[in-house]
């Protein structure tokens, strides 16, 4: 749950701070999986 006026959840989490930290954290797990899959396919794909 979130208190939309203050920018904090009911447990006190600063929503904007979390968004900023997430943006700086790099690739997500799914993005890394996708990169590995693409690299694997590019090396092992045979026509």
CSV table of N, CA and C in Angstrom, one decimal:
chain,number,residue,atom,x,y,z
A,1,UNK,N,0.8,-1.2,0.0
A,1,UNK,CA,0.0,0.0,0.0
A,1,UNK,C,0.9,1.2,0.0
A,2,UNK,N,0.3,2.3,-0.5
A,2,UNK,CA,1.1,3.5,-0.7
A,2,UNK,C,0.3,4.7,-0.3
A,3,UNK,N,1.0,5.7,0.3
A,3,UNK,CA,0.4,7.0,0.6
A,3,UNK,C,0.8,7.9,-0.6
A,4,UNK,N,0.0,8.1,-1.5
A,4,UNK,CA,0.3,8.9,-2.7
A,4,UNK,C,0.7,10.3,-2.5
A,5,UNK,N,0.3,10.9,-1.4
A,5,UNK,CA,0.6,12.3,-1.2
A,5,UNK,C,2.1,12.5,-0.7
A,6,UNK,N,2.6,11.5,0.1
A,6,UNK,CA,3.9,11.7,0.7
A,6,UNK,C,5.0,11.0,-0.1
A,7,UNK,N,4.7,10.1,-1.0
A,7,UNK,CA,5.7,9.4,-1.7
A,7,UNK,C,6.3,8.3,-0.9
A,8,UNK,N,5.7,7.9,0.1
A,8,UNK,CA,6.2,6.8,1.0
A,8,UNK,C,5.1,5.7,1.1
A,9,UNK,N,5.5,4.4,1.2
A,9,UNK,CA,4.6,3.4,1.4
A,9,UNK,C,4.1,3.4,2.9
A,10,UNK,N,3.2,2.6,3.3
A,10,UNK,CA,2.7,2.7,4.7
A,10,UNK,C,3.8,2.1,5.6
A,11,UNK,N,4.7,1.4,5.1
A,11,UNK,CA,5.8,0.9,5.9
A,11,UNK,C,7.0,1.8,6.0
A,12,UNK,N,6.9,3.0,5.3
A,12,UNK,CA,8.0,4.0,5.3
A,12,UNK,C,9.0,4.0,4.2
A,13,UNK,N,8.8,3.1,3.2
A,13,UNK,CA,9.7,3.1,2.1
A,13,UNK,C,9.5,4.3,1.2
A,14,UNK,N,10.6,4.9,0.9
A,14,UNK,CA,10.6,6.1,0.0
A,14,UNK,C,10.6,5.6,-1.5
A,15,UNK,N,9.4,5.7,-2.1
A,15,UNK,CA,9.2,5.2,-3.4
A,15,UNK,C,10.2,5.8,-4.5
A,16,UNK,N,10.4,7.1,-4.5
A,16,UNK,CA,11.3,7.7,-5.4
A,16,UNK,C,12.7,7.2,-5.3
A,17,UNK,N,13.1,7.0,-4.0
A,17,UNK,CA,14.5,6.5,-3.8
A,17,UNK,C,14.7,5.1,-4.4
A,18,UNK,N,13.7,4.3,-4.2
A,18,UNK,CA,13.7,2.9,-4.7
A,18,UNK,C,13.8,2.9,-6.2
A,19,UNK,N,13.0,3.8,-6.8
A,19,UNK,CA,13.0,3.9,-8.3
A,19,UNK,C,14.4,4.3,-8.8
A,20,UNK,N,15.0,5.3,-8.1
A,20,UNK,CA,16.3,5.8,-8.5
A,20,UNK,C,17.4,4.7,-8.4
A,21,UNK,N,17.3,4.0,-7.3
A,21,UNK,CA,18.3,3.0,-7.0
A,21,UNK,C,18.1,1.8,-8.0
A,22,UNK,N,16.9,1.5,-8.4
A,22,UNK,CA,16.7,0.4,-9.4
A,22,UNK,C,17.2,0.8,-10.7
A,23,UNK,N,17.1,2.1,-11.1
A,23,UNK,CA,17.5,2.6,-12.4
A,23,UNK,C,19.1,2.5,-12.5
A,24,UNK,N,19.7,2.7,-11.3
A,24,UNK,CA,21.2,2.7,-11.3
A,24,UNK,C,21.8,1.3,-11.1
A,25,UNK,N,21.0,0.3,-10.9
A,25,UNK,CA,21.5,-1.0,-10.5
A,25,UNK,C,22.0,-1.9,-11.7
A,26,UNK,N,21.8,-1.5,-12.9
A,26,UNK,CA,22.2,-2.3,-14.0
A,26,UNK,C,21.2,-3.2,-14.6
A,27,UNK,N,21.6,-4.2,-15.3
A,27,UNK,CA,20.7,-5.1,-16.0
A,27,UNK,C,19.9,-5.9,-15.0
A,28,UNK,N,18.7,-6.3,-15.4
A,28,UNK,CA,17.8,-7.1,-14.6
A,28,UNK,C,18.2,-8.6,-14.9
A,29,UNK,N,17.7,-9.5,-14.1
A,29,UNK,CA,17.9,-10.9,-14.3
A,29,UNK,C,17.4,-11.3,-15.7
A,30,UNK,N,16.2,-10.9,-16.1
A,30,UNK,CA,15.7,-11.3,-17.4
A,30,UNK,C,16.5,-10.7,-18.5
A,31,UNK,N,17.0,-9.5,-18.4
A,31,UNK,CA,17.8,-8.9,-19.4
A,31,UNK,C,19.1,-9.7,-19.6
A,32,UNK,N,19.7,-10.1,-18.5
A,32,UNK,CA,20.9,-10.9,-18.6
A,32,UNK,C,20.6,-12.2,-19.3
A,33,UNK,N,19.5,-12.9,-18.9
A,33,UNK,CA,19.1,-14.2,-19.6
A,33,UNK,C,19.0,-14.0,-21.1
A,34,UNK,N,18.3,-12.9,-21.5
A,34,UNK,CA,18.1,-12.6,-22.9
A,34,UNK,C,19.5,-12.4,-23.6
A,35,UNK,N,20.4,-11.7,-23.0
A,35,UNK,CA,21.7,-11.5,-23.6
A,35,UNK,C,22.4,-12.8,-23.8
A,36,UNK,N,22.4,-13.6,-22.8
A,36,UNK,CA,23.1,-14.9,-22.9
A,36,UNK,C,22.5,-15.8,-24.0
A,37,UNK,N,21.1,-15.8,-24.1
A,37,UNK,CA,20.5,-16.6,-25.1
A,37,UNK,C,20.8,-16.1,-26.5
A,38,UNK,N,20.8,-14.8,-26.7
A,38,UNK,CA,21.2,-14.2,-28.0
A,38,UNK,C,22.6,-14.5,-28.3
A,39,UNK,N,23.5,-14.4,-27.4
A,39,UNK,CA,24.9,-14.7,-27.6
A,39,UNK,C,25.1,-16.2,-28.0
A,40,UNK,N,24.4,-17.1,-27.2
A,40,UNK,CA,24.5,-18.5,-27.5
A,40,UNK,C,24.0,-18.8,-28.9
A,41,UNK,N,22.8,-18.2,-29.3
A,41,UNK,CA,22.3,-18.5,-30.6
A,41,UNK,C,23.2,-18.0,-31.7
A,42,UNK,N,23.8,-16.8,-31.5
A,42,UNK,CA,24.7,-16.3,-32.5
A,42,UNK,C,25.9,-17.1,-32.7
A,43,UNK,N,26.3,-17.8,-31.7
A,43,UNK,CA,27.5,-18.7,-31.8
A,43,UNK,C,27.2,-20.1,-32.3
A,44,UNK,N,26.0,-20.5,-32.1
A,44,UNK,CA,25.6,-21.9,-32.4
A,44,UNK,C,24.6,-22.1,-33.5
A,45,UNK,N,24.2,-21.0,-34.1
A,45,UNK,CA,23.2,-21.1,-35.1
A,45,UNK,C,23.8,-21.5,-36.4
A,46,UNK,N,23.3,-22.5,-37.0
A,46,UNK,CA,23.8,-23.0,-38.3
A,46,UNK,C,22.7,-22.9,-39.3
A,47,UNK,N,23.1,-22.4,-40.5
A,47,UNK,CA,22.1,-22.3,-41.6
A,47,UNK,C,22.1,-23.5,-42.5
